[in-house]
């Protein structure tokens, strides 16, 4: 095992400057790039997201690990490397110290990205869909490390609910147990990632980014160290038709069980299965979900910076 010389996250100068000046910064995940979206579309999506953040007057900080060094604010060529290299791994929180010591490269999950964002002093983080409790978790114990990570990171996370491949009600129960406030953006219908409404209700809706900033500030004042989760539904005209969604989802979960796939591979397998089974339609939805979350993420980061 090699020992990497540099373990502290490398924060891009542009990100440091913006944070020092109190300007809005939005952290972006990289597993969506390395394992969530197919190449070469993944790089376009990642660049578009960064461009979208800049156009809205904020600084993007895409987070990932290159040669063992955690980078908060990947440079253009670094982003390209992560997106194009099919050997890069998926790094959750527990993999970060191992990657640092061995010099590995990888895309960081929501759990790992949120951790690094918080270390760098970034308050808002945007993803497509949060991980959660997998179906059959009462047997397999497969619950994403995203949930316990968010329970101890005082940031705001914007997500289109959790991926519908998960056990959504069980995930909502765990979010409650972990003390993570869930705010529906202009809705009390919890989103199902590919579909605007998962069929499950949540208690609180917010209507403006400033309200999210107010909840975060209140949580800070109260000394509550859990993340605030903003559940932002994909616009209905961009969702996967719910009947198509339900049918494909049933087949995807059956295939997962049949092939005995689990652990870190479960989420990428399901997303890919759904993509193939919908002839690529789910990919367009995934991209729309992300774009929509980035737009809200910037607005919230700006509201927090402006307080
Ligand atoms: N959302 C996507 N694509 C993804 C993921 C989320 O649109 O690939 C990733 C996130 O990085 C999330 C991870 O943290 O899936 C959850 O995987 P697991 O269940 O192994 O924790
Ligand atoms: Mn898992």
Coordinates of N, CA and C and ligand atoms in Angstrom, one line a residue, residues 90 132 134 141-145 262-267, ligand 2:
X90 N -16.0 3.8 -7.6 CA -17.1 4.5 -6.9 C -16.7 4.6 -5.4
X132 N -30.5 5.4 -0.5 CA -31.4 5.2 0.7 C -31.4 3.7 1.0
X134 N -32.4 0.1 0.4 CA -32.7 -0.8 -0.8 C -33.9 -1.7 -0.5
X141 N -29.6 -5.8 4.7 CA -29.1 -4.7 5.4 C -28.5 -3.6 4.5
X142 N -28.9 -3.7 3.2 CA -28.3 -2.7 2.2 C -29.0 -1.4 2.3
X143 N -28.4 -0.5 3.1 CA -28.8 0.9 3.2 C -27.7 1.8 2.8
X144 N -27.9 2.7 1.9 CA -26.8 3.6 1.4 C -26.1 4.3 2.6
X145 N -24.8 4.5 2.5 CA -24.1 5.3 3.5 C -24.4 6.8 3.3
X262 N -25.6 -7.1 -5.7 CA -25.8 -6.3 -4.5 C -24.7 -5.4 -4.2
X263 N -24.7 -4.8 -3.0 CA -23.6 -4.0 -2.6 C -23.5 -2.7 -3.5
X264 N -22.3 -2.3 -3.7 CA -22.0 -1.1 -4.4 C -22.5 -1.1 -5.9
X265 N -22.7 -2.4 -6.4 CA -23.0 -2.5 -7.8 C -24.5 -2.4 -8.0
X266 N -25.3 -2.4 -6.9 CA -26.8 -2.5 -7.1 C -27.3 -1.2 -7.8
X267 N -26.9 -0.1 -7.3 CA -27.5 1.2 -7.9 C -27.1 1.3 -9.4
Ligands
LIG2 MN1 -25.3 -0.3 -0.6

